[in-house]
PDB file of C-alpha atoms and ligand atoms in Angstrom:
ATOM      1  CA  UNK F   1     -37.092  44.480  -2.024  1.00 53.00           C
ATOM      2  CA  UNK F   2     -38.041  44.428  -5.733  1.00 55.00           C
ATOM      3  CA  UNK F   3     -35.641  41.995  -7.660  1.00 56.00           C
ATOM      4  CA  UNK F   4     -34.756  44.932  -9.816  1.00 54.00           C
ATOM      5  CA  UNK F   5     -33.518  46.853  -7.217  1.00 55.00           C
ATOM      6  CA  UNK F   6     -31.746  43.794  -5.624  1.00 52.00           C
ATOM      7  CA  UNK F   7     -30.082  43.747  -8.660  1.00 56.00           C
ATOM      8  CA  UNK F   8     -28.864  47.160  -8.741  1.00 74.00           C
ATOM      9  CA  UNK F   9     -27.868  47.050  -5.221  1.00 88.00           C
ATOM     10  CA  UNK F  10     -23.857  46.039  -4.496  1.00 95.00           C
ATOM     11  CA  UNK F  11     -23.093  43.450  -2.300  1.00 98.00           C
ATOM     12  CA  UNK F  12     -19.966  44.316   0.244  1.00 98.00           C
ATOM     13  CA  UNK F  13     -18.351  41.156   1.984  1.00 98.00           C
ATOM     14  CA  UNK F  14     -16.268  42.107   5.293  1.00 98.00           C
ATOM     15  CA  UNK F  15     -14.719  39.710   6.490  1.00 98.00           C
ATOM     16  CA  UNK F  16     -13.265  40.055  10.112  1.00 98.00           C
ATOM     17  CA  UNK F  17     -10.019  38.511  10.289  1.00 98.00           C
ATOM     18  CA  UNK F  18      -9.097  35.234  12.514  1.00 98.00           C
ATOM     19  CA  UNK F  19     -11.417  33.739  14.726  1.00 98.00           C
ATOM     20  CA  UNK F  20     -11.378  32.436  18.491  1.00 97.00           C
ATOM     21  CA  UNK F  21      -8.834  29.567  17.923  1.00 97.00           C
ATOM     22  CA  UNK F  22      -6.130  29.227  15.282  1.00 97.00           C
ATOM     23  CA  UNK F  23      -6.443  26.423  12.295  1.00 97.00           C
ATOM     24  CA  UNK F  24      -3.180  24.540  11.432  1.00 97.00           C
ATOM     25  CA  UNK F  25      -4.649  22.692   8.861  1.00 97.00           C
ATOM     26  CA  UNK F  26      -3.237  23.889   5.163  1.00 98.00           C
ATOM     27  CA  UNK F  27      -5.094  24.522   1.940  1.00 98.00           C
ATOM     28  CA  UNK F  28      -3.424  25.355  -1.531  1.00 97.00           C
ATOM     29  CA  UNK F  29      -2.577  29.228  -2.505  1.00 96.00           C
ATOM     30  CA  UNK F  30      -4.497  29.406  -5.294  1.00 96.00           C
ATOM     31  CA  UNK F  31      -6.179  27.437  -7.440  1.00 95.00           C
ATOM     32  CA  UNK F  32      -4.027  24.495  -8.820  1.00 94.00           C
ATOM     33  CA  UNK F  33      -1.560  25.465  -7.283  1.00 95.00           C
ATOM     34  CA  UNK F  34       0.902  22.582  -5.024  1.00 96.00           C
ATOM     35  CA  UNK F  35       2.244  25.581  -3.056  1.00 96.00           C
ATOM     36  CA  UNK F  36       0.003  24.676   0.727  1.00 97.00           C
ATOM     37  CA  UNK F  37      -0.150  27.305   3.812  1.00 97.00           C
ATOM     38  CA  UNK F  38      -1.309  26.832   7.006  1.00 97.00           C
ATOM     39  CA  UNK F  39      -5.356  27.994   7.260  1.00 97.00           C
ATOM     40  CA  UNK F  40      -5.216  30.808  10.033  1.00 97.00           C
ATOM     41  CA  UNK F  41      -2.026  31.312  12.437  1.00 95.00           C
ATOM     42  CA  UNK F  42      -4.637  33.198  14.629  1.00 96.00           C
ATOM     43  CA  UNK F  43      -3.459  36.891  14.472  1.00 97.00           C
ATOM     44  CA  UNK F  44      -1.850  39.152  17.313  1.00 98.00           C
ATOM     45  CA  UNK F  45      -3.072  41.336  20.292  1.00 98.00           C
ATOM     46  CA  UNK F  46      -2.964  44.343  22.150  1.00 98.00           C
ATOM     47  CA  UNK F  47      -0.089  44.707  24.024  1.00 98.00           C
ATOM     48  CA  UNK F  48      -1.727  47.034  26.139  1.00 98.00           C
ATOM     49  CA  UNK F  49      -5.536  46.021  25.829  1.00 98.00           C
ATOM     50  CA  UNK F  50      -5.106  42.326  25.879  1.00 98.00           C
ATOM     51  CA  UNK F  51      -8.020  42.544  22.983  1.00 98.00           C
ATOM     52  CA  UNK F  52      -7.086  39.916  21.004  1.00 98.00           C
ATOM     53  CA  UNK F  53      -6.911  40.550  16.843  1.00 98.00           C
ATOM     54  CA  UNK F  54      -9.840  38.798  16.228  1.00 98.00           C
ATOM     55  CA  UNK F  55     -12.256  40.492  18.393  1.00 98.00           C
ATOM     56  CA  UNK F  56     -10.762  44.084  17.171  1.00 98.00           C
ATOM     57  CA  UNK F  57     -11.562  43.228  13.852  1.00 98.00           C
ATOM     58  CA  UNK F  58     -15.284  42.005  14.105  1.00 98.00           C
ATOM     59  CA  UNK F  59     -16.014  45.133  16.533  1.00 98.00           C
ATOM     60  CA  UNK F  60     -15.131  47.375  13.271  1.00 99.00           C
ATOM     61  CA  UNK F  61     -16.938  45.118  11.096  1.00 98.00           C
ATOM     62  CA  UNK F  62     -19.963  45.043  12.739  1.00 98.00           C
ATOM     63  CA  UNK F  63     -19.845  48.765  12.954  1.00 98.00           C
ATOM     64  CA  UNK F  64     -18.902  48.983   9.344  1.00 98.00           C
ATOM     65  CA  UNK F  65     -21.490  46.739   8.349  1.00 98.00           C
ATOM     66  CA  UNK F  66     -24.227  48.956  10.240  1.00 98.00           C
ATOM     67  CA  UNK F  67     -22.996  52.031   8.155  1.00 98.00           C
ATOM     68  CA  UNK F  68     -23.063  50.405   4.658  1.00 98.00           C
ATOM     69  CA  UNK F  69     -26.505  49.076   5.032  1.00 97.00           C
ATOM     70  CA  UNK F  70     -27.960  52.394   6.304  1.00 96.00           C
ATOM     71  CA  UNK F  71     -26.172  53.355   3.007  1.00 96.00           C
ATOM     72  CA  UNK F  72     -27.966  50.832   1.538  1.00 95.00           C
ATOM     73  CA  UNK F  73     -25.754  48.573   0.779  1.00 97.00           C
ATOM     74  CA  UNK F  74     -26.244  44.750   0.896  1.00 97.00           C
ATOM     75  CA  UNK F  75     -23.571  43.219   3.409  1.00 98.00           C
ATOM     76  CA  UNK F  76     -22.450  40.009   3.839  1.00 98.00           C
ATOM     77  CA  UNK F  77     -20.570  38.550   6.725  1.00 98.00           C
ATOM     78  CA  UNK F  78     -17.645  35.827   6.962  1.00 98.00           C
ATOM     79  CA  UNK F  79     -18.411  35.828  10.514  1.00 98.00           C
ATOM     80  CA  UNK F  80     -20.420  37.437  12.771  1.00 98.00           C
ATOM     81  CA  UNK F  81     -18.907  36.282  16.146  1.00 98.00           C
ATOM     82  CA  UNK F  82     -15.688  35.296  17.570  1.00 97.00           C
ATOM     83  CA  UNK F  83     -16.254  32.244  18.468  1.00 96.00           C
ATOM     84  CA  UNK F  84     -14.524  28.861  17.020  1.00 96.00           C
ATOM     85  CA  UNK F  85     -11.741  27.962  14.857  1.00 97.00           C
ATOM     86  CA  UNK F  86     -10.889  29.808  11.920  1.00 97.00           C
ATOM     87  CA  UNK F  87     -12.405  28.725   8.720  1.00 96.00           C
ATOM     88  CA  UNK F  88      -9.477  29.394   6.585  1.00 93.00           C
ATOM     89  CA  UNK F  89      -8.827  31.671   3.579  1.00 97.00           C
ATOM     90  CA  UNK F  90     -10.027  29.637   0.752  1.00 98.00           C
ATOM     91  CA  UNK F  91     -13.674  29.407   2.553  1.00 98.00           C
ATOM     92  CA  UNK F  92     -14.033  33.070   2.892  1.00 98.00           C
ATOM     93  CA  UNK F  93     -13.178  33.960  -0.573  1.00 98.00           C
ATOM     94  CA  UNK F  94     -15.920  31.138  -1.930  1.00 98.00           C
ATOM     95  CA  UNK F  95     -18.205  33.011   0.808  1.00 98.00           C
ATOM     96  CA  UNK F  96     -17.211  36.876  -1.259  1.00 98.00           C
ATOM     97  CA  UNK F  97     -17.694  34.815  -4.985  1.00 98.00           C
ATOM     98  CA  UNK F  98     -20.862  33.095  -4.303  1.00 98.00           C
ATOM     99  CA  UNK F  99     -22.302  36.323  -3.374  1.00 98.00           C
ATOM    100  CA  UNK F 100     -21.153  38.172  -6.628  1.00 97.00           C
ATOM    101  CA  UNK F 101     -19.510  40.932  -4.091  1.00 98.00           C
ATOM    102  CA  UNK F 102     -18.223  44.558  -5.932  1.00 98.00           C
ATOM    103  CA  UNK F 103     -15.959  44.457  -2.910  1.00 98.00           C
ATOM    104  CA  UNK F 104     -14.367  41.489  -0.212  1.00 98.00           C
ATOM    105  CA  UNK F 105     -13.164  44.114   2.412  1.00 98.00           C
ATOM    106  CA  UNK F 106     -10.659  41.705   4.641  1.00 98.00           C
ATOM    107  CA  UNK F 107     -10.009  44.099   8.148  1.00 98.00           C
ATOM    108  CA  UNK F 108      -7.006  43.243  10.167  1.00 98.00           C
ATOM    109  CA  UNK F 109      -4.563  44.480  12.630  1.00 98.00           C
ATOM    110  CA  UNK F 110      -0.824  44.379  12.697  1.00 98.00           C
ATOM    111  CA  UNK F 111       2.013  42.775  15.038  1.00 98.00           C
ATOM    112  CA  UNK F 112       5.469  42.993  14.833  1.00 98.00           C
ATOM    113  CA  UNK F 113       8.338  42.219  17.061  1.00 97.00           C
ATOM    114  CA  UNK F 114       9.370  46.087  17.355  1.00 98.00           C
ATOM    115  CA  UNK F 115       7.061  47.576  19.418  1.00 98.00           C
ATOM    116  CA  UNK F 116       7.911  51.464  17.825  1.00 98.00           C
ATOM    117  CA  UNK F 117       6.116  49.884  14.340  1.00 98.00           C
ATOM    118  CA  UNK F 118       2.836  51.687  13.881  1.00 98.00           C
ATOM    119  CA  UNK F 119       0.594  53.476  11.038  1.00 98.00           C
ATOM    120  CA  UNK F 120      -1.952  51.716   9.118  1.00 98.00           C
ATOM    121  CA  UNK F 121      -1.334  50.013   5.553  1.00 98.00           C
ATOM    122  CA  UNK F 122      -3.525  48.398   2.795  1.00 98.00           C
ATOM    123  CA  UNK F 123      -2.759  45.033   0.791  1.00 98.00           C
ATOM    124  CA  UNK F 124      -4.261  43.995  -2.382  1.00 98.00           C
ATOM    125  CA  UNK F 125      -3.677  41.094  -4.921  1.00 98.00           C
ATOM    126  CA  UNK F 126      -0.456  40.951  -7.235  1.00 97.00           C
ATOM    127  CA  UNK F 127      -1.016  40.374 -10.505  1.00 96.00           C
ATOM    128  CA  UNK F 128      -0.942  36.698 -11.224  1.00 93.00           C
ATOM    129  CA  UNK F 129      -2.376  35.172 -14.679  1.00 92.00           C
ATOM    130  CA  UNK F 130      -5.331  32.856 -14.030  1.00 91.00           C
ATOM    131  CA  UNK F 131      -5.708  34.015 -10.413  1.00 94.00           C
ATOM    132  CA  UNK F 132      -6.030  37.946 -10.343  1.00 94.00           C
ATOM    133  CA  UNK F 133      -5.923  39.144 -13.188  1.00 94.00           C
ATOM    134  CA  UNK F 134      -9.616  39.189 -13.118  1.00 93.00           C
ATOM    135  CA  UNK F 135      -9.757  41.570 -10.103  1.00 97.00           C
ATOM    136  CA  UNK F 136      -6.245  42.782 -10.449  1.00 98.00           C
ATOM    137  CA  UNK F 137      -7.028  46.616 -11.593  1.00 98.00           C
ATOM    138  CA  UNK F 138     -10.094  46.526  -9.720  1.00 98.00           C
ATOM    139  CA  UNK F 139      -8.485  45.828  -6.401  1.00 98.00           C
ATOM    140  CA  UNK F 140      -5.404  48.408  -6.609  1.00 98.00           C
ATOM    141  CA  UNK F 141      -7.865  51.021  -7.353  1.00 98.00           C
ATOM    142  CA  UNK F 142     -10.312  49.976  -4.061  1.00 98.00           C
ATOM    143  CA  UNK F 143      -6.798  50.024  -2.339  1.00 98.00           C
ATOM    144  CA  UNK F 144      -5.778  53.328  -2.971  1.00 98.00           C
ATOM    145  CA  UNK F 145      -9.154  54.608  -2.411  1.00 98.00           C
ATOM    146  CA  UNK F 146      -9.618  52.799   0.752  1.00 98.00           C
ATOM    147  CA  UNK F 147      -6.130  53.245   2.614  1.00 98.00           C
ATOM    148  CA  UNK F 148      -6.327  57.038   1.968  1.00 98.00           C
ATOM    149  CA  UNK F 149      -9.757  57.216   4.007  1.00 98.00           C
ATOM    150  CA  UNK F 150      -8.597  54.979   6.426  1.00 98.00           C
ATOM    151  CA  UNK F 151      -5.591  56.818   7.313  1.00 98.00           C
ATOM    152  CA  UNK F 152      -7.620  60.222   7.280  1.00 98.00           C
ATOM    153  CA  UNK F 153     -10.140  58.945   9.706  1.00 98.00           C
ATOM    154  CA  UNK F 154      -7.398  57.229  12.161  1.00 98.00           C
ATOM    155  CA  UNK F 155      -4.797  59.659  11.871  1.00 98.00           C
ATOM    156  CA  UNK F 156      -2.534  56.617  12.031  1.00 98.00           C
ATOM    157  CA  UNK F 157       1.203  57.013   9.985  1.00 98.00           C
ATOM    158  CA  UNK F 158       0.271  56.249   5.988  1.00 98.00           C
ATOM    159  CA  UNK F 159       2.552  52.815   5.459  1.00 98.00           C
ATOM    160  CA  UNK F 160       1.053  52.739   1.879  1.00 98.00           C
ATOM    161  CA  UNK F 161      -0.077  49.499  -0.151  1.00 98.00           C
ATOM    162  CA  UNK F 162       1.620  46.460  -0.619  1.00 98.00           C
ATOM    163  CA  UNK F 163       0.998  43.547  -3.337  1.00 98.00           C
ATOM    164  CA  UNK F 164       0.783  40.147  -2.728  1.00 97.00           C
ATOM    165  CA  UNK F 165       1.426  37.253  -4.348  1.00 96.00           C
ATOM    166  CA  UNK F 166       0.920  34.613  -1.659  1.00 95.00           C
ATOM    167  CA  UNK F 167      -2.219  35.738   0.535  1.00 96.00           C
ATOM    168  CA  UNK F 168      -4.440  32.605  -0.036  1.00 97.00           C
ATOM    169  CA  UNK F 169      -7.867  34.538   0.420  1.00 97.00           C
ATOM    170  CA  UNK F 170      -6.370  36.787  -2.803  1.00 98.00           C
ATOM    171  CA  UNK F 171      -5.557  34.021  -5.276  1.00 97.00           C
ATOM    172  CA  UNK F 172      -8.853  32.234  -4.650  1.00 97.00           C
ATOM    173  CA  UNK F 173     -11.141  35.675  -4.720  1.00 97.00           C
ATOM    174  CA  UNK F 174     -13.037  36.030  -7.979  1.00 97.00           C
ATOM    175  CA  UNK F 175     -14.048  39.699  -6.634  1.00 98.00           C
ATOM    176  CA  UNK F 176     -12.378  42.996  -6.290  1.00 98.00           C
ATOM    177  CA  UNK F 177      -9.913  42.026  -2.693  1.00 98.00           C
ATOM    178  CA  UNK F 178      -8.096  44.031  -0.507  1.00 98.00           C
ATOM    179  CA  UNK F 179      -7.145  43.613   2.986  1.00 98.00           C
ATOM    180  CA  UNK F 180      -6.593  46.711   5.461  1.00 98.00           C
ATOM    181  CA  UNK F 181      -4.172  46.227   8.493  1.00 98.00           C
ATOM    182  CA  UNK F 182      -5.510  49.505  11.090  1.00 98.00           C
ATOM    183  CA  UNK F 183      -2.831  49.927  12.886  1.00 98.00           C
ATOM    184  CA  UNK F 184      -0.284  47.922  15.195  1.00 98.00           C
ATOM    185  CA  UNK F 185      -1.956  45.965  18.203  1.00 98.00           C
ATOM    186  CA  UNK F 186       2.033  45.635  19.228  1.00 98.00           C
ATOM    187  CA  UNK F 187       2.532  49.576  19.331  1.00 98.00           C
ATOM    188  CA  UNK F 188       0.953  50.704  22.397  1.00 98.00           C
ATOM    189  CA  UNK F 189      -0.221  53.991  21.355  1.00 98.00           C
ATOM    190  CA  UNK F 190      -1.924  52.377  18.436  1.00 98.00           C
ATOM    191  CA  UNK F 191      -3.289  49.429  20.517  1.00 98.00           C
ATOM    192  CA  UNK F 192      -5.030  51.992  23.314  1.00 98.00           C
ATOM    193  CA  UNK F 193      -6.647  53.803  20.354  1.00 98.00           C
ATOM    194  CA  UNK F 194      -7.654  50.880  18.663  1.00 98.00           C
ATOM    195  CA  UNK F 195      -9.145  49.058  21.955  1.00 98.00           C
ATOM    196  CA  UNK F 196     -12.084  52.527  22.300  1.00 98.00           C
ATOM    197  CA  UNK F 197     -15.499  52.805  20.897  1.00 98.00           C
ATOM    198  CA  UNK F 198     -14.509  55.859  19.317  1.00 98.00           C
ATOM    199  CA  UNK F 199     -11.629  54.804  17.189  1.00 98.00           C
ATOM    200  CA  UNK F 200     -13.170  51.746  16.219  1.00 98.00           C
ATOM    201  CA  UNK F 201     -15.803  54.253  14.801  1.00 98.00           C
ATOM    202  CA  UNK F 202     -13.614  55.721  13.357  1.00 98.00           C
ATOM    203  CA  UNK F 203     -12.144  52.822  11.567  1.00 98.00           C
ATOM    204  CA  UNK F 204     -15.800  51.892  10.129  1.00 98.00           C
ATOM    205  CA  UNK F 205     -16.315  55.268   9.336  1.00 98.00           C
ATOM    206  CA  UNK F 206     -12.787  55.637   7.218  1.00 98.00           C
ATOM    207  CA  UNK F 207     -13.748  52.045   5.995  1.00 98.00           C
ATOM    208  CA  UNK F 208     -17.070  52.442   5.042  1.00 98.00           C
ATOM    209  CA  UNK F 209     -15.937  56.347   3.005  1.00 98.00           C
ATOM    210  CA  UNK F 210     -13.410  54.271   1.239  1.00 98.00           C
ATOM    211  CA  UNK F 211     -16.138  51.428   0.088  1.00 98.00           C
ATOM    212  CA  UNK F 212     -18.730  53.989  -1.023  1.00 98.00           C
ATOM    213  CA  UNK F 213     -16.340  56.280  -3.102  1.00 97.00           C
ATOM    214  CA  UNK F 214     -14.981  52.572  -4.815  1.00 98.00           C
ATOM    215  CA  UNK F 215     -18.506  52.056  -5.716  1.00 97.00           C
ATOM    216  CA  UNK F 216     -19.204  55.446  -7.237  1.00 95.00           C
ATOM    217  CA  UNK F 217     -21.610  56.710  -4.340  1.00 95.00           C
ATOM    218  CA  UNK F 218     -21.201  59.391  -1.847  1.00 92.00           C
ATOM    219  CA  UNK F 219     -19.304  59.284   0.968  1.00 90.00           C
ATOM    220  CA  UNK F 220     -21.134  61.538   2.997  1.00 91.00           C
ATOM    221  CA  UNK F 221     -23.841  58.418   3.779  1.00 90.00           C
ATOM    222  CA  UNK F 222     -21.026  57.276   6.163  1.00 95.00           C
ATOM    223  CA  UNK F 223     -21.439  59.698   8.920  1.00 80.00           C
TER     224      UNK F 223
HETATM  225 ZN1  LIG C   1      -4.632  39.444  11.013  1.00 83.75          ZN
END
């Protein structure tokens, strides 16, 4: 590829939530800031499936990353397997700023103790001087875009968006941020749809129609 055109081509970090083991360790909130939370508490997983969190959410990513480049999109990975401890949320934003990405697309799954909880929901930074305000506008508006493809392609219940003030990989992210929970892993119905091939395409596809439309381009590339 011509530098020009590198130039003019985005750069999408996904970053697949969790990894094989938890990390206890704890790293500030933000920048500065004396306020420390643990690095990873690992996730949840299917009550039904027995998939664990983190291997549901690099199964969409991978897909998702397949359907932006064919876009023609540039991706970048946090991880590409599930497969040792977590590196923590202040590494994965530095891995979305060094690569100057229009979007860090954090994919998730839910838990909760009540097992009726389902539907799929989209965070995104609060506004915090010195920490979002950079990516603040940005990030609301990939939000909205994203959670209203998301929930068209699942079919999940639409649990809306929710700010956040104390997500670590937020505060540190110099990029637009938002992180999408699916669905419930804890809600059976949600869990056995999650766990198939064809609602994790799904997912990528909702995903990757969100992405496209925040960057101005067609969402028809997405399949
Ligand atoms: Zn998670």
């Amino acid at each position: 590829m011509l530098p020009a055109d590198a130039a003019r081509t985005p750069v999408i970090v996904i970053d697949p939530g969790h990894d094989l083991r938890a990390n206890p360790a704890t790293e500030p909130i933000g920048p500065g800031s004396s306020t420390r939370k643990i690095k990873d508490g690992g996730g949840t997983h299917g009550v039904v499936s027995g998939l664990t969190e983190a291997e549901l959410n690099l199964k969409v990513a991978l897909r998702l990353r397949s359907l932006l480049e064919a876009a023609g999109v540039l991706v970048v990975m946090t991880r590409t397997r599930t497969a040792g401890t977590s590196v923590g949320n202040v590494a994965r934003a530095r891995i979305a700023n060094e690569a100057g990405a229009a979007l860090f697309l954090r994919i998730h799954a839910d838990g909760s103790t009540d097992p009726s909880a389902r539907g799929t929901h989209t965070l995104y930074p609060a506004l915090r001087r010195g920490w979002t305000d950079d990516v603040y506008p940005a990030s609301r508006r990939a939000a909205t875009i994203v959670q209203s493809e998301l929930v068209r392609a699942l079919g999940f219940p639409d649990r809306g968006l929710q700010e956040r003030s104390d997500f670590t990989g937020f505060n540190w992210a110099d990029a637009p941020v938002i992180l999408v929970e699916m669905g419930f892993m804890t809600n059976p119905t949600e869990d056995r749809l999650l766990a198939t091939n064809a609602y994790q395409r799904r997912a990528a596809v909702g995903l990757c129609r969100g992405a496209l439309r925040f960057l101005g381009r067609s969402r028809a590339s997405c399949g």
